[in-house]
Tab-separated table of C-alpha atoms in Angstrom:
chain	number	residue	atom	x	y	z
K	20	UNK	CA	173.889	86.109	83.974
K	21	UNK	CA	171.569	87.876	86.381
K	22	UNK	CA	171.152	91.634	85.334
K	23	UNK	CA	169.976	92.985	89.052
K	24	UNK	CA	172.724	93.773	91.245
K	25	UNK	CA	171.636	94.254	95.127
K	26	UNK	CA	174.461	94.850	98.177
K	27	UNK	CA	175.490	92.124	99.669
K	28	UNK	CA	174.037	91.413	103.563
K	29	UNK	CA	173.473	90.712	106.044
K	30	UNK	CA	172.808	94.314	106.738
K	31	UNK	CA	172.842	95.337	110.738
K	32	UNK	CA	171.049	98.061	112.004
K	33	UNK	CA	169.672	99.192	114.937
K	34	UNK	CA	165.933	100.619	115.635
K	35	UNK	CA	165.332	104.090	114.428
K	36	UNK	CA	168.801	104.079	112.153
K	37	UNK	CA	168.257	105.085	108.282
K	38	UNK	CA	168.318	101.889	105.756
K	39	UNK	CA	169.658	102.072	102.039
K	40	UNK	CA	169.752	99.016	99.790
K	41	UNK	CA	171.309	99.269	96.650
K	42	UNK	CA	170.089	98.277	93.593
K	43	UNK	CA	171.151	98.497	90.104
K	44	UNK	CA	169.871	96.677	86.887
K	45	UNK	CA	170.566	96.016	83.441
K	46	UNK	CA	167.746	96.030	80.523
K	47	UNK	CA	167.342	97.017	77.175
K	48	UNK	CA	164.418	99.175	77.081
K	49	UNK	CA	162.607	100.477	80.026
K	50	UNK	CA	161.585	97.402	82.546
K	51	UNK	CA	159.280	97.720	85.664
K	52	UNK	CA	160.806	98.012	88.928
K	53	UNK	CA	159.661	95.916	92.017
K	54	UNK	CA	161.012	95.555	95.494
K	55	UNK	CA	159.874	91.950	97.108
K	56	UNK	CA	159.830	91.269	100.801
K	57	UNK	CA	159.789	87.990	102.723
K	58	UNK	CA	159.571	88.402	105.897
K	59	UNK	CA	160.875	84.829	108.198
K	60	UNK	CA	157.773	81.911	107.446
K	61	UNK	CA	155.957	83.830	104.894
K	62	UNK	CA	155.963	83.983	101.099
K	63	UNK	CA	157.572	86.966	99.023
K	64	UNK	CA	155.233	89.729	98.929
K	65	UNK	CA	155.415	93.201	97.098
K	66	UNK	CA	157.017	95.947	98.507
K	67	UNK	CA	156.412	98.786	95.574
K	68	UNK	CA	157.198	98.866	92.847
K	69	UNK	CA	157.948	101.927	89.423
K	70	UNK	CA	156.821	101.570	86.030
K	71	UNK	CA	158.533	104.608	84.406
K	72	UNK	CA	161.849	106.198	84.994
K	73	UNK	CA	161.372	109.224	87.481
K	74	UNK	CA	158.591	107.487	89.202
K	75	UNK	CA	158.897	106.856	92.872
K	76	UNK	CA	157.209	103.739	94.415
K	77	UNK	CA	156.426	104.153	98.086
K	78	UNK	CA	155.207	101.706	100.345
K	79	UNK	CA	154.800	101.404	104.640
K	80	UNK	CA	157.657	103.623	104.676
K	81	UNK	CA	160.068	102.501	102.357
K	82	UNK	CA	160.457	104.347	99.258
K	83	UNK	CA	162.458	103.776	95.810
K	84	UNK	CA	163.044	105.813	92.816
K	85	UNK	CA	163.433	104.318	89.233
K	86	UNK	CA	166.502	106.446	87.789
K	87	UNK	CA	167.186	105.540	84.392
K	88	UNK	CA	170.351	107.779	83.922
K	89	UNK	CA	172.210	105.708	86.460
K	90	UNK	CA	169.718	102.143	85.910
K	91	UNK	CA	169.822	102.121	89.734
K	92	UNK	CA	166.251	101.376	91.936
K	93	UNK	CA	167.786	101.899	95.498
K	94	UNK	CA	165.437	101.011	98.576
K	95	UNK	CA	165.929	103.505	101.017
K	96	UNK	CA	163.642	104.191	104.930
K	97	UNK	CA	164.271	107.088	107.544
K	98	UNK	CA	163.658	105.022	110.695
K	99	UNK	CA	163.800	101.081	110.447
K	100	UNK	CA	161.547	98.891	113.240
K	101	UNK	CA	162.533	95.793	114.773
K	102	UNK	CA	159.681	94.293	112.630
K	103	UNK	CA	161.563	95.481	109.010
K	104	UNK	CA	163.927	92.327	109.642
K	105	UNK	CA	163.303	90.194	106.423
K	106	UNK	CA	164.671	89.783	103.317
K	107	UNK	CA	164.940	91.974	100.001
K	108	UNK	CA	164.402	91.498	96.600
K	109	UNK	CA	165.197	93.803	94.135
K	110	UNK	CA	163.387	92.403	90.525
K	111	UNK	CA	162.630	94.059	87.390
K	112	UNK	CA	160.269	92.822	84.891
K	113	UNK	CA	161.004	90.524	81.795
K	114	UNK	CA	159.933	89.553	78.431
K	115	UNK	CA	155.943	87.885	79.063
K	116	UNK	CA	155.988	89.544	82.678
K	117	UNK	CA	158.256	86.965	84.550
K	118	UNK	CA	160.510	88.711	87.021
K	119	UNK	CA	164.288	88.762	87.117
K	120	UNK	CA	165.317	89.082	91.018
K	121	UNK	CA	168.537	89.896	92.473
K	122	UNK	CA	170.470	87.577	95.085
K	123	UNK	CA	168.409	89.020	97.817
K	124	UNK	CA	169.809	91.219	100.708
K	125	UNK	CA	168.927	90.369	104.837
K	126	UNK	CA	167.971	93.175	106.590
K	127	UNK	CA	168.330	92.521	110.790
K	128	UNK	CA	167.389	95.259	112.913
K	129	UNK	CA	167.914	95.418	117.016
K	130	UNK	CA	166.549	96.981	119.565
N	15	UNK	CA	139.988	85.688	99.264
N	16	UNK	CA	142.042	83.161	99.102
N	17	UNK	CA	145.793	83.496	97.991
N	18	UNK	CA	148.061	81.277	96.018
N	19	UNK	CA	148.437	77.974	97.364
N	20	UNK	CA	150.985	75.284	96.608
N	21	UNK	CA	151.209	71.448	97.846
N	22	UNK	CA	153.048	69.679	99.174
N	23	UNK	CA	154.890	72.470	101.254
N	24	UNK	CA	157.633	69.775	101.938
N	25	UNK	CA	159.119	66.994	99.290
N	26	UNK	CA	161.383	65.002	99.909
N	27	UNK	CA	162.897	62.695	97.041
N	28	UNK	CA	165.394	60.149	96.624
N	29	UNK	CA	167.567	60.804	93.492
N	30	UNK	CA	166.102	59.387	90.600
N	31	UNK	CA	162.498	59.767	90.938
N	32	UNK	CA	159.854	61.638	89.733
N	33	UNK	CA	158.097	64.207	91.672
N	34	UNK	CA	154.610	66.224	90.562
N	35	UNK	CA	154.524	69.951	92.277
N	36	UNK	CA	151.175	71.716	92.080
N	37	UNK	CA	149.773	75.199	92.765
N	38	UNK	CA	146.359	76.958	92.769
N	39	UNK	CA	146.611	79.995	91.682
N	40	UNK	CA	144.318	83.287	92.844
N	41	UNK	CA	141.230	82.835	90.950
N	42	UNK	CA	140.501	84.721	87.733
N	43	UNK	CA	144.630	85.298	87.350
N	44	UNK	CA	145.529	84.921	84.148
N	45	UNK	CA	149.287	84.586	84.365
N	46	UNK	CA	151.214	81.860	85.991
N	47	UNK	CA	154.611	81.409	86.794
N	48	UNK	CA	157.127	79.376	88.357
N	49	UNK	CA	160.287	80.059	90.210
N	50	UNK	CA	163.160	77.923	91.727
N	51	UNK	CA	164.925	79.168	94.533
N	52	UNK	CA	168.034	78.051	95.693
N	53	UNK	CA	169.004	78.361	99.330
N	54	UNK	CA	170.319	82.231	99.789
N	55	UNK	CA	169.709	83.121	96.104
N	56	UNK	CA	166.857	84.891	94.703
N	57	UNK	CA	164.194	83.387	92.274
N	58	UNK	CA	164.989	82.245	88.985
N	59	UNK	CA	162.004	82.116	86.358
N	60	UNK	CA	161.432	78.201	85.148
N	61	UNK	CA	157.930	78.942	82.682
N	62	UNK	CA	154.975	81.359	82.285
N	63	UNK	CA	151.581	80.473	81.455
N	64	UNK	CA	148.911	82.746	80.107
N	65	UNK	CA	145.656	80.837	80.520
N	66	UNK	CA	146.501	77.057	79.154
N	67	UNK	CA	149.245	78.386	77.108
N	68	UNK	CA	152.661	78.029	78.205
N	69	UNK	CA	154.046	81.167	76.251
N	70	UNK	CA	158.006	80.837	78.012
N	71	UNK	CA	159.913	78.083	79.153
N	72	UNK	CA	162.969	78.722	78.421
N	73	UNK	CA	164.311	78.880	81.928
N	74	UNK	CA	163.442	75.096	82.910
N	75	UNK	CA	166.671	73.869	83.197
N	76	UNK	CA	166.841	70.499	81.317
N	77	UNK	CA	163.992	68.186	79.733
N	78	UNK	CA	163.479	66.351	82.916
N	79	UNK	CA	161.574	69.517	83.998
N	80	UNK	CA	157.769	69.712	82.480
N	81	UNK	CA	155.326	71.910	83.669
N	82	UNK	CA	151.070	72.515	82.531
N	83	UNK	CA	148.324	74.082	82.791
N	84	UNK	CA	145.768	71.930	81.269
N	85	UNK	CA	142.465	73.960	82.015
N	86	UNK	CA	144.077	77.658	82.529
N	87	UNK	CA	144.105	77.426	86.477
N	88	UNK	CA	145.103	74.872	88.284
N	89	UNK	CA	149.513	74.005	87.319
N	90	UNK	CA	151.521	71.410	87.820
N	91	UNK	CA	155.268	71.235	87.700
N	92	UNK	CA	156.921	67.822	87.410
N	93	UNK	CA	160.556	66.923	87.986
N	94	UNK	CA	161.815	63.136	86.539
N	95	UNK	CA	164.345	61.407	87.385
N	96	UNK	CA	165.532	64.242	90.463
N	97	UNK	CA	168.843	65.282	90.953
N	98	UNK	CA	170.465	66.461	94.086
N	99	UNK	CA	170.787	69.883	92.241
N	100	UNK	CA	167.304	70.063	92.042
N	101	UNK	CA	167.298	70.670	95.641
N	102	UNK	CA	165.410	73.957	96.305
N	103	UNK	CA	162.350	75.920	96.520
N	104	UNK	CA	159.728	75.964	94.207
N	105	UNK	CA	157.430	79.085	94.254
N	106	UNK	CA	154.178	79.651	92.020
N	107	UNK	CA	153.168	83.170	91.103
N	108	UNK	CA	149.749	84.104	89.366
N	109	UNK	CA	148.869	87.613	88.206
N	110	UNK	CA	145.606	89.091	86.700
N	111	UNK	CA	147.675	90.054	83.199
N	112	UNK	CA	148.543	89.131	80.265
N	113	UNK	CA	151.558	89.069	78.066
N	114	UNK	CA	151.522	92.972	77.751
N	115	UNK	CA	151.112	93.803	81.746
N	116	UNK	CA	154.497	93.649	83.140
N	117	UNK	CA	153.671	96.112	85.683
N	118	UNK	CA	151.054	93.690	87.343
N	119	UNK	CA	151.816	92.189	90.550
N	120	UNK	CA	152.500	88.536	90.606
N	121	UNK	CA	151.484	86.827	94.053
N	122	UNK	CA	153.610	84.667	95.236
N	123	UNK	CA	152.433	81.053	96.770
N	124	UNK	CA	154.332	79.850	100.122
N	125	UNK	CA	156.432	77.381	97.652
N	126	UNK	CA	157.185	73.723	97.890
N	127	UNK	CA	161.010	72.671	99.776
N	128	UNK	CA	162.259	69.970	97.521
N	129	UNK	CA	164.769	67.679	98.912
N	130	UNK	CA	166.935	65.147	96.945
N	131	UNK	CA	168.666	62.942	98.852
């Protein structure tokens, strides 16, 4: 089964509101953490990403913090744009690098 | 420089035959890896490469799927005799590590729609 868990969407906000994703994971041993983005017509493209528990991956905003204790990676930004509506991808690393994603969570944001 | 590339952006199949999927990865990457995506799911990991070596293919989903990397670059994933579950996207991924560099970032291409009909 897939071991990263994101919030289902669509999530609805409008401009300037605060956005949390959730994410949590399961792993034995301590995985990387990414966030993916695809925003509508392009390819997935990294977000940030953590290597090590306590580490905090920031990135045009958005930031996420790799908490072991609670094997959670939540996406969080203080003022979402019009131009944030895309998808999310939650991932964490695997055996030989590949990347185990979650289901994906759509972010749409109004004016 | 140039990016990850994959052709042909659009397939479309009739159940039963055989379709070849390639990619290009970033030059110099040393990792390669391919994803299928089904409509409003996330990837799922098919095979890895490192170089000509296909270290991991234990998510390709039954023995019609076959995937290479005959010279290290260049990869080519092959589907016989489709299904209509096949039906997704394919996306390529290439990253400058090895085995050991999980942290590296993997570069997606723009993926290849496959359509069984």
């Amino acid at each position: 089964g897939n071991s990263v868990t994101q919030m289902e969407g669509p999530v609805t906000l409008s401009e300037e509101a605060f956005l949390t994703i959730n994410c949590t994971y399961t792993a034995t041993g301590y995985p990387s953490l990414f966030w993916y983005v695809q925003y509508p017509g392009e390819g997935l493209q990294l977000l940030l990403k953590a290597t090590k528990a306590d580490d905090k991956g920031s990135n045009k905003g958005f930031e996420a913090t790799y908490r072991k204790e609670t094997t959670s990676f939540h996406l969080e930004k203080g003022s979402v744009q019009v131009s944030d509506s895309a998808v999310y991808f939650c991932a964490r690393s695997g055996n030989t690098g590949k990347l185990i994603f979650g289901q994906g969570t759509t972010l749409q944001v109004k004016p | 420089g140039a990016g990850v590339s994959q052709s042909p952006r659009y397939k479309v199949a009739k159940r039963g035959q055989d379709v070849a999927l390639r990619c290009d990865p970033i030059s110099g990457h040393v990792s390669l890896f391919w994803y299928q995506q089904a409509l409003g799911q996330g990837p799922e990991f098919l095979t890895y490469f490192q170089n000509e070596a296909q270290l991991d293919k234990s998510g390709l989903p039954s023995d019609r799927f076959f995937a290479e990397r005959p010279e290290g670059s260049v990869s080519t994933l092959k589907i016989q005799r489709t299904q209509q579950e096949d039906s997704a996207v394919y996306l390529c991924a290439s990253s400058r590590g090895g085995v050991s560099g999980s942290s590296y970032e993997q570069y997606f291409g723009p993926g290849t729609r496959l359509t069984v009909t």
